[in-house]
Amino acid sequence: MKEGLYAITPDNLEQDELLEKIDFILNFGVKLIQYRDKELIKNEYAIKAAAIKDLTEKYQAKLIINDHVDVCLEINADGFHLGIEDYNLTKTKKMMQKNKDFINQKLITGLSCSANKRLIESPTEDIISWTYLAVGSFFKTNTKKGKALIETKDRERFLKMTKKPLVAIGGIRQENIGELKKLGYKTFAVSEAVFEQNPGTFLEKHS
């Protein structure tokens, strides 16, 4: 699992703007991109995902697909990221079961744990083994409004609950990323901080 910034795309960007912003981010040396768009139908999502894959290959970066395991496999992406609800869907489990050897040997797989201590300690691995676990939200975010914040006492405790790499997520920006680095977090999922109007300073300091 690569350390550093892990850029997650926002919803509802037109393809040209999306690719332009991703190209800008990759040019700063970011090596992990997650394509996430909850608003698109799957066909449109797959088309954009394939275009992003061409771009990440150019920069020797990794593309992680959110939710759509089938799209990940179709476009030969580098991995996928799921919430536990998506993981438990029958169609998703069937696809993972069918491709479990390839997934476990070749792909990066991420699971959203939020602040679920039991899931962090014992993530569901009846089919695949997770490469990393995402925990959050650490700070207020517009990407997932209403998301409960991790209690201060749990921020460092989570790192001791598992040997798997943890990805910190939720409202991470220039003014607060240092707090998480001091605690020991090494990979930071960011969206607003790198897709907003002027992300250059943040990228220059942390990518």
Coordinates of N, CA and C in Angstrom, one line a residue:
M1 N 0.8 -1.2 0.0 CA 0.0 0.0 0.0 C 0.9 1.2 0.0
K2 N 0.7 2.1 -1.0 CA 1.5 3.3 -1.1 C 1.1 4.3 0.0
E3 N 2.1 5.0 0.5 CA 1.8 6.0 1.5 C 1.7 7.4 0.9
G4 N 1.2 8.4 1.6 CA 1.0 9.7 1.1 C -0.4 10.1 0.8
L5 N -0.7 10.9 -0.2 CA -2.0 11.3 -0.5 C -2.7 10.3 -1.4
Y6 N -4.0 10.1 -1.1 CA -4.9 9.2 -1.8 C -6.1 10.0 -2.3
A7 N -6.1 10.4 -3.5 CA -7.1 11.4 -4.0 C -8.3 10.7 -4.4
I8 N -9.5 11.2 -3.9 CA -10.8 10.6 -4.2 C -11.6 11.6 -5.0
T9 N -12.1 11.2 -6.1 CA -12.8 12.2 -7.0 C -14.1 12.6 -6.4
P10 N -14.6 13.8 -6.7 CA -15.9 14.2 -6.3 C -17.0 13.8 -7.3
D11 N -18.2 13.9 -7.0 CA -19.3 13.6 -7.9 C -19.5 14.7 -8.9
N12 N -20.1 14.3 -10.0 CA -20.7 15.2 -11.0 C -19.7 16.1 -11.7
L13 N -18.5 15.7 -12.0 CA -17.6 16.4 -12.8 C -17.7 15.9 -14.3
E14 N -17.8 16.8 -15.2 CA -17.8 16.4 -16.6 C -16.4 15.7 -16.9
Q15 N -16.4 14.9 -17.9 CA -15.2 14.1 -18.1 C -13.9 14.9 -18.4
D16 N -14.1 15.9 -19.2 CA -12.9 16.8 -19.5 C -12.3 17.5 -18.3
E17 N -13.2 18.0 -17.5 CA -12.8 18.7 -16.2 C -12.2 17.7 -15.3
L18 N -12.8 16.5 -15.2 CA -12.4 15.5 -14.3 C -10.9 15.1 -14.6
L19 N -10.7 14.8 -15.9 CA -9.4 14.4 -16.4 C -8.4 15.5 -16.2
E20 N -8.8 16.7 -16.4 CA -7.9 17.8 -16.3 C -7.4 17.9 -14.8
K21 N -8.3 17.8 -13.9 CA -8.0 17.9 -12.5 C -7.1 16.7 -12.0
I22 N -7.5 15.5 -12.5 CA -6.7 14.4 -12.1 C -5.3 14.5 -12.7
D23 N -5.1 15.0 -13.9 CA -3.8 15.2 -14.5 C -3.0 16.1 -13.6
F24 N -3.6 17.2 -13.2 CA -2.9 18.2 -12.3 C -2.4 17.5 -11.0
I25 N -3.3 16.7 -10.4 CA -2.9 16.1 -9.2 C -1.8 15.1 -9.4
L26 N -1.9 14.3 -10.4 CA -0.9 13.3 -10.7 C 0.5 13.9 -11.0
N27 N 0.4 15.1 -11.6 CA 1.7 15.8 -12.0 C 2.5 16.2 -10.7
F28 N 1.8 16.3 -9.6 CA 2.5 16.6 -8.3 C 3.1 15.3 -7.7
G29 N 2.9 14.2 -8.3 CA 3.4 12.9 -7.8 C 2.5 12.1 -6.9
V30 N 1.2 12.4 -6.9 CA 0.2 11.6 -6.2 C 0.1 10.2 -6.9
K31 N 0.2 9.1 -6.2 CA 0.2 7.8 -6.8 C -1.0 6.9 -6.6
L32 N -2.0 7.5 -5.9 CA -3.3 6.8 -5.7 C -4.4 7.6 -6.0
I33 N -5.3 7.1 -6.9 CA -6.5 7.8 -7.3 C -7.7 6.9 -7.1
Q34 N -8.7 7.3 -6.4 CA -9.9 6.5 -6.3 C -11.0 7.2 -7.1
Y35 N -11.6 6.5 -8.1 CA -12.7 7.1 -8.8 C -14.0 6.7 -8.1
R36 N -14.6 7.8 -7.6 CA -15.9 7.7 -6.9 C -16.9 8.6 -7.5
D37 N -18.0 8.1 -7.9 CA -19.1 9.0 -8.4 C -20.4 8.3 -8.2
K38 N -21.2 8.7 -7.1 CA -22.4 8.0 -6.7 C -23.6 8.4 -7.6
E39 N -23.4 9.4 -8.5 CA -24.5 9.9 -9.3 C -24.7 9.3 -10.7
L40 N -23.6 8.6 -11.1 CA -23.6 8.1 -12.5 C -24.2 6.7 -12.6
I41 N -24.9 6.4 -13.8 CA -25.2 5.1 -14.1 C -24.0 4.3 -14.5
K42 N -24.0 3.0 -14.4 CA -22.7 2.2 -14.5 C -22.1 2.4 -15.8
N43 N -22.8 2.4 -16.9 CA -22.2 2.6 -18.2 C -21.4 3.8 -18.4
E44 N -21.9 4.9 -17.9 CA -21.2 6.2 -17.9 C -20.0 6.2 -17.0
Y45 N -20.2 5.6 -15.9 CA -19.1 5.4 -14.9 C -17.9 4.7 -15.5
A46 N -18.3 3.6 -16.2 CA -17.2 2.7 -16.8 C -16.4 3.5 -17.9
I47 N -17.1 4.3 -18.6 CA -16.4 5.0 -19.7 C -15.4 6.0 -19.1
K48 N -15.9 6.7 -18.0 CA -15.0 7.7 -17.4 C -13.8 6.9 -16.7
A49 N -14.2 5.8 -16.1 CA -13.1 5.0 -15.4 C -12.0 4.6 -16.3
A50 N -12.4 4.2 -17.5 CA -11.4 3.7 -18.5 C -10.5 4.9 -18.9
A51 N -11.1 6.1 -19.1 CA -10.3 7.3 -19.4 C -9.3 7.6 -18.3
I52 N -9.8 7.5 -17.1 CA -8.9 7.8 -15.9 C -7.8 6.8 -15.9
K53 N -8.1 5.5 -16.2 CA -7.1 4.5 -16.2 C -5.9 4.8 -17.1
D54 N -6.3 5.3 -18.3 CA -5.3 5.7 -19.3 C -4.3 6.7 -18.7
L55 N -4.9 7.6 -18.0 CA -4.2 8.8 -17.4 C -3.3 8.3 -16.2
T56 N -3.8 7.4 -15.4 CA -3.0 6.9 -14.2 C -1.8 6.1 -14.8
E57 N -2.0 5.3 -15.8 CA -1.0 4.5 -16.4 C 0.2 5.4 -16.9
K58 N -0.2 6.6 -17.5 CA 0.8 7.5 -18.0 C 1.7 8.0 -16.9
Y59 N 1.2 8.1 -15.7 CA 2.0 8.6 -14.5 C 2.4 7.5 -13.6
Q60 N 2.2 6.3 -14.0 CA 2.6 5.1 -13.2 C 2.0 5.2 -11.8
A61 N 0.7 5.6 -11.8 CA -0.1 5.7 -10.6 C -1.1 4.5 -10.5
K62 N -1.8 4.4 -9.4 CA -2.7 3.3 -9.2 C -4.2 3.9 -9.2
L63 N -5.0 3.2 -9.9 CA -6.5 3.6 -10.0 C -7.3 2.6 -9.2
I64 N -8.0 3.1 -8.2 CA -8.9 2.3 -7.3 C -10.3 2.6 -7.7
I65 N -11.2 1.6 -7.9 CA -12.5 1.8 -8.3 C -13.4 1.7 -7.1
N66 N -14.3 2.7 -6.8 CA -15.2 2.7 -5.7 C -16.5 1.9 -6.1
D67 N -16.8 0.9 -5.3 CA -18.1 0.2 -5.4 C -18.1 -0.9 -6.5
H68 N -17.8 -0.5 -7.7 CA -18.0 -1.4 -8.9 C -16.9 -2.4 -9.1
V69 N -17.0 -3.5 -8.5 CA -15.9 -4.5 -8.7 C -15.9 -5.0 -10.1
D70 N -17.1 -5.1 -10.8 CA -17.1 -5.5 -12.2 C -16.4 -4.5 -13.1
V71 N -16.6 -3.2 -12.8 CA -15.9 -2.2 -13.7 C -14.4 -2.3 -13.4
C72 N -14.0 -2.5 -12.2 CA -12.6 -2.7 -11.9 C -12.0 -3.8 -12.7
L73 N -12.6 -4.9 -12.8 CA -12.1 -6.1 -13.6 C -12.2 -5.8 -15.1
E74 N -13.2 -5.2 -15.5 CA -13.4 -4.9 -16.9 C -12.3 -4.0 -17.5
I75 N -11.9 -3.0 -16.8 CA -11.0 -2.0 -17.3 C -9.5 -2.3 -16.8
N76 N -9.4 -3.4 -16.1 CA -8.1 -3.7 -15.6 C -7.5 -2.6 -14.7
A77 N -8.4 -2.1 -13.8 CA -7.9 -1.2 -12.8 C -7.0 -1.9 -11.7
D78 N -6.4 -1.1 -10.9 CA -5.5 -1.6 -9.9 C -6.1 -2.1 -8.6
G79 N -7.4 -1.9 -8.4 CA -8.1 -2.3 -7.3 C -9.4 -1.7 -7.1
F80 N -10.1 -2.1 -6.0 CA -11.4 -1.5 -5.7 C -11.5 -1.2 -4.2
H81 N -12.5 -0.4 -3.9 CA -12.8 0.0 -2.5 C -14.3 -0.1 -2.2
L82 N -14.6 -0.8 -1.1 CA -16.0 -1.1 -0.8 C -16.4 -0.6 0.6
G83 N -17.6 -0.3 0.8 CA -18.2 -0.3 2.2 C -18.7 -1.7 2.5
I84 N -18.9 -1.9 3.8 CA -19.3 -3.3 4.2 C -20.6 -3.6 3.6
E85 N -21.5 -2.7 3.4 CA -22.8 -2.9 2.8 C -22.7 -3.4 1.4
D86 N -21.8 -2.7 0.6 CA -21.6 -3.1 -0.8 C -20.9 -4.5 -0.8
Y87 N -20.0 -4.8 0.1 CA -19.3 -6.0 0.2 C -20.3 -7.2 0.3
N88 N -21.3 -6.9 1.1 CA -22.3 -8.0 1.5 C -23.4 -8.2 0.4
L89 N -23.4 -7.4 -0.6 CA -24.4 -7.6 -1.7 C -24.1 -8.9 -2.4
T90 N -25.2 -9.7 -2.7 CA -25.0 -11.0 -3.3 C -24.3 -10.9 -4.6
K91 N -24.6 -10.0 -5.5 CA -23.9 -9.9 -6.8 C -22.4 -9.6 -6.6
T92 N -22.1 -8.8 -5.6 CA -20.7 -8.4 -5.4 C -19.9 -9.7 -4.9
K93 N -20.5 -10.4 -3.9 CA -19.9 -11.5 -3.4 C -19.7 -12.6 -4.5
K94 N -20.6 -12.8 -5.3 CA -20.5 -13.8 -6.4 C -19.3 -13.4 -7.3
M95 N -19.2 -12.2 -7.6 CA -18.1 -11.7 -8.5 C -16.8 -11.9 -7.9
M96 N -16.7 -11.6 -6.6 CA -15.4 -11.7 -5.9 C -15.1 -13.2 -5.7
Q97 N -16.1 -14.0 -5.4 CA -15.8 -15.4 -5.3 C -15.3 -16.0 -6.6
K98 N -15.9 -15.6 -7.7 CA -15.4 -16.1 -9.0 C -14.0 -15.7 -9.3
N99 N -13.6 -14.5 -8.9 CA -12.3 -14.0 -9.2 C -11.4 -13.8 -8.0
K100 N -11.6 -14.6 -7.0 CA -10.9 -14.3 -5.7 C -9.4 -14.6 -5.8
D101 N -9.0 -15.5 -6.6 CA -7.5 -15.8 -6.7 C -6.8 -14.6 -7.3
F102 N -7.4 -14.1 -8.4 CA -6.9 -12.9 -9.1 C -6.9 -11.7 -8.2
I103 N -8.0 -11.5 -7.5 CA -8.1 -10.3 -6.7 C -7.1 -10.4 -5.5
N104 N -7.0 -11.5 -4.9 CA -6.1 -11.6 -3.8 C -4.6 -11.5 -4.2
Q105 N -4.3 -11.9 -5.4 CA -2.9 -11.9 -5.8 C -2.5 -10.6 -6.5
K106 N -3.5 -9.9 -7.2 CA -3.1 -8.8 -8.0 C -3.6 -7.5 -7.7
L107 N -4.7 -7.4 -6.9 CA -5.4 -6.1 -6.8 C -5.3 -5.5 -5.4
I108 N -5.4 -4.2 -5.3 CA -5.4 -3.5 -4.1 C -6.9 -3.5 -3.6
T109 N -7.2 -3.9 -2.4 CA -8.6 -3.9 -2.0 C -8.7 -3.1 -0.7
G110 N -9.7 -2.2 -0.6 CA -9.9 -1.4 0.5 C -11.3 -1.5 1.1
L111 N -11.4 -1.4 2.4 CA -12.7 -1.5 3.1 C -12.9 -0.3 4.0
S112 N -14.1 0.3 3.8 CA -14.4 1.4 4.7 C -14.9 0.9 6.0
C113 N -14.3 1.3 7.1 CA -14.6 0.9 8.5 C -15.3 2.0 9.3
S114 N -15.2 3.2 8.8 CA -15.7 4.3 9.6 C -15.0 4.3 10.9
A115 N -15.8 4.3 12.0 CA -15.2 4.2 13.4 C -15.6 3.0 14.1
N116 N -15.9 1.9 13.3 CA -16.4 0.6 13.8 C -15.2 -0.2 14.3
K117 N -15.0 -0.2 15.6 CA -13.8 -0.8 16.2 C -13.8 -2.3 15.9
R118 N -15.0 -3.0 16.0 CA -15.0 -4.4 15.7 C -14.6 -4.7 14.3
L119 N -15.0 -3.9 13.3 CA -14.6 -4.1 11.9 C -13.1 -3.8 11.7
I120 N -12.6 -2.9 12.4 CA -11.2 -2.6 12.3 C -10.3 -3.7 12.8
E121 N -10.8 -4.3 14.0 CA -10.0 -5.4 14.6 C -10.2 -6.7 13.8
S122 N -11.4 -6.9 13.3 CA -11.7 -8.2 12.6 C -12.5 -7.9 11.3
P123 N -11.9 -7.4 10.3 CA -12.6 -7.1 9.0 C -13.1 -8.4 8.4
T124 N -14.2 -8.4 7.8 CA -14.8 -9.5 7.1 C -13.9 -10.0 6.0
E125 N -13.4 -11.2 6.0 CA -12.5 -11.7 5.0 C -12.8 -13.1 4.6
D126 N -14.1 -13.4 4.4 CA -14.5 -14.7 4.0 C -14.2 -15.1 2.6
I127 N -13.9 -14.0 1.8 CA -13.6 -14.3 0.4 C -12.2 -13.7 0.0
I128 N -12.0 -12.4 0.4 CA -10.8 -11.8 0.0 C -10.1 -11.2 1.3
S129 N -8.8 -10.9 1.1 CA -8.0 -10.3 2.2 C -7.8 -8.8 1.8
W130 N -8.2 -7.9 2.8 CA -8.1 -6.5 2.5 C -6.7 -6.0 2.5
T131 N -6.3 -5.2 1.6 CA -5.0 -4.6 1.5 C -4.9 -3.5 2.6
Y132 N -6.0 -2.7 2.7 CA -6.0 -1.6 3.7 C -7.4 -1.4 4.2
L133 N -7.5 -0.7 5.3 CA -8.8 -0.3 5.9 C -8.9 1.2 6.0
A134 N -10.0 1.8 5.6 CA -10.2 3.2 5.7 C -11.0 3.6 7.0
V135 N -10.5 4.5 7.8 CA -11.1 4.9 9.0 C -11.4 6.4 9.0
G136 N -12.5 6.8 9.6 CA -12.9 8.2 9.6 C -14.4 8.4 10.0
S137 N -14.9 9.5 10.1 CA -14.3 10.7 9.6 C -13.5 11.5 10.7
F138 N -12.4 12.0 10.4 CA -11.5 12.7 11.3 C -12.0 14.1 11.5
F139 N -12.4 14.7 10.5 CA -12.8 16.1 10.5 C -14.1 16.3 9.7
K140 N -14.8 17.4 9.9 CA -16.0 17.7 9.1 C -15.7 17.8 7.7
T141 N -16.6 17.2 6.9 CA -16.4 17.2 5.4 C -17.7 17.4 4.7
N142 N -17.6 18.0 3.5 CA -18.8 18.2 2.7 C -19.0 17.1 1.8
T143 N -18.0 16.2 1.6 CA -18.2 15.0 0.8 C -19.2 14.0 1.3
K144 N -19.1 13.8 2.7 CA -20.1 13.0 3.3 C -20.7 13.7 4.5
K145 N -21.7 14.6 4.2 CA -22.3 15.4 5.2 C -23.0 14.5 6.3
G146 N -22.9 14.9 7.5 CA -23.5 14.2 8.6 C -22.8 13.0 9.1
K147 N -21.6 12.7 8.6 CA -20.8 11.6 9.0 C -20.3 11.9 10.4
A148 N -20.4 10.9 11.3 CA -20.0 11.0 12.7 C -18.4 11.1 12.7
L149 N -17.9 12.0 13.6 CA -16.5 12.2 13.7 C -15.9 11.2 14.7
I150 N -14.7 10.7 14.4 CA -14.0 9.9 15.3 C -13.7 10.6 16.6
E151 N -13.9 10.0 17.8 CA -13.6 10.6 19.0 C -12.0 10.7 19.1
T152 N -11.6 11.8 19.8 CA -10.2 12.1 19.9 C -9.4 10.9 20.5
K153 N -9.9 10.3 21.5 CA -9.2 9.2 22.1 C -9.1 8.0 21.2
D154 N -9.9 7.9 20.2 CA -9.8 6.7 19.3 C -8.8 6.9 18.1
R155 N -8.4 8.1 17.9 CA -7.6 8.4 16.7 C -6.3 7.6 16.7
E156 N -5.6 7.6 17.8 CA -4.4 6.8 17.9 C -4.6 5.4 18.2
R157 N -5.7 5.1 18.9 CA -6.0 3.7 19.3 C -6.3 2.9 18.1
F158 N -6.9 3.4 17.1 CA -7.2 2.6 15.9 C -5.9 2.0 15.2
L159 N -4.8 2.8 15.3 CA -3.6 2.3 14.7 C -3.1 1.0 15.4
K160 N -3.5 0.8 16.7 CA -3.0 -0.3 17.5 C -4.0 -1.5 17.4
M161 N -5.1 -1.3 16.7 CA -6.1 -2.4 16.6 C -5.9 -3.4 15.5
T162 N -5.0 -3.0 14.6 CA -4.8 -3.9 13.4 C -3.4 -3.7 12.9
K163 N -2.9 -4.8 12.2 CA -1.6 -4.7 11.5 C -1.8 -4.3 10.1
K164 N -3.0 -4.1 9.6 CA -3.2 -3.7 8.2 C -3.0 -2.2 8.1
P165 N -2.6 -1.7 7.0 CA -2.4 -0.2 6.8 C -3.8 0.5 7.0
L166 N -3.8 1.6 7.7 CA -5.0 2.4 7.8 C -4.9 3.6 7.0
V167 N -6.0 3.9 6.3 CA -6.1 5.2 5.5 C -7.0 6.1 6.3
A168 N -6.5 7.3 6.6 CA -7.3 8.3 7.3 C -8.1 9.0 6.3
I169 N -9.4 9.3 6.6 CA -10.3 9.9 5.7 C -11.2 10.9 6.4
G170 N -11.7 11.9 5.7 CA -12.7 12.8 6.3 C -12.2 14.2 6.6
G171 N -12.4 15.2 5.7 CA -12.1 16.6 5.9 C -10.6 16.9 6.1
I172 N -9.7 16.1 5.6 CA -8.3 16.3 5.8 C -7.8 17.4 4.8
R173 N -7.2 18.5 5.4 CA -6.8 19.6 4.7 C -5.4 20.1 5.2
Q174 N -4.9 21.2 4.7 CA -3.6 21.7 5.1 C -3.6 22.0 6.6
E175 N -4.6 22.5 7.1 CA -4.6 23.0 8.5 C -4.7 21.8 9.5
N176 N -5.0 20.6 9.1 CA -5.1 19.5 10.1 C -4.4 18.2 9.8
I177 N -3.8 18.1 8.6 CA -3.1 16.9 8.2 C -1.9 16.6 9.1
G178 N -1.3 17.7 9.6 CA -0.2 17.5 10.5 C -0.5 16.7 11.8
E179 N -1.7 17.0 12.3 CA -2.2 16.3 13.5 C -2.2 14.8 13.3
L180 N -2.6 14.3 12.1 CA -2.7 12.9 11.9 C -1.3 12.3 11.6
K181 N -0.4 13.1 11.0 CA 1.0 12.6 10.8 C 1.7 12.4 12.1
K182 N 1.4 13.3 13.1 CA 2.0 13.1 14.4 C 1.5 11.9 15.1
L183 N 0.3 11.5 14.9 CA -0.3 10.3 15.5 C 0.3 9.0 14.9
G184 N 0.8 9.1 13.6 CA 1.4 7.9 13.0 C 0.7 7.5 11.7
Y185 N -0.4 8.2 11.3 CA -1.0 7.9 10.0 C -0.1 8.3 8.9
K186 N -0.1 7.4 7.8 CA 0.8 7.6 6.7 C 0.1 7.8 5.4
T187 N -1.1 7.4 5.3 CA -1.9 7.5 4.0 C -3.2 8.3 4.3
F188 N -3.4 9.3 3.4 CA -4.5 10.3 3.7 C -5.4 10.4 2.5
A189 N -6.7 10.0 2.7 CA -7.7 10.1 1.6 C -8.2 11.5 1.6
V190 N -8.0 12.2 0.5 CA -8.5 13.6 0.4 C -9.3 13.8 -0.9
S191 N -10.2 14.7 -0.8 CA -11.1 15.0 -2.0 C -11.1 16.5 -2.2
E192 N -11.8 17.2 -1.2 CA -11.9 18.7 -1.3 C -10.5 19.4 -1.4
A193 N -9.6 18.9 -0.6 CA -8.3 19.5 -0.5 C -7.5 19.5 -1.9
V194 N -7.8 18.5 -2.7 CA -7.1 18.5 -4.0 C -7.9 18.7 -5.2
F195 N -9.2 18.7 -5.1 CA -10.1 19.0 -6.2 C -10.7 20.4 -6.2
E196 N -10.4 21.2 -5.1 CA -10.9 22.5 -5.1 C -10.2 23.4 -6.0
Q197 N -10.4 24.7 -6.0 CA -9.9 25.6 -7.0 C -8.4 25.7 -7.0
N198 N -7.8 25.9 -5.8 CA -6.3 26.1 -5.8 C -5.6 25.1 -4.9
P199 N -5.5 23.9 -5.3 CA -4.9 22.8 -4.5 C -3.4 22.8 -4.5
G200 N -2.7 23.6 -5.3 CA -1.3 23.5 -5.6 C -0.4 23.5 -4.3
T201 N -0.7 24.4 -3.4 CA 0.1 24.5 -2.2 C 0.0 23.3 -1.3
F202 N -1.2 22.8 -1.2 CA -1.4 21.5 -0.4 C -0.6 20.4 -1.1
L203 N -0.8 20.2 -2.4 CA -0.1 19.1 -3.1 C 1.4 19.3 -3.0
E204 N 1.9 20.5 -3.1 CA 3.3 20.7 -3.1 C 3.9 20.3 -1.8
K205 N 3.2 20.5 -0.7 CA 3.7 20.2 0.6 C 3.6 18.7 1.0
H206 N 2.6 18.0 0.5 CA 2.2 16.7 1.1 C 2.2 15.6 0.1
S207 N 2.4 15.8 -1.2 CA 2.4 14.7 -2.2 C 3.8 14.2 -2.4

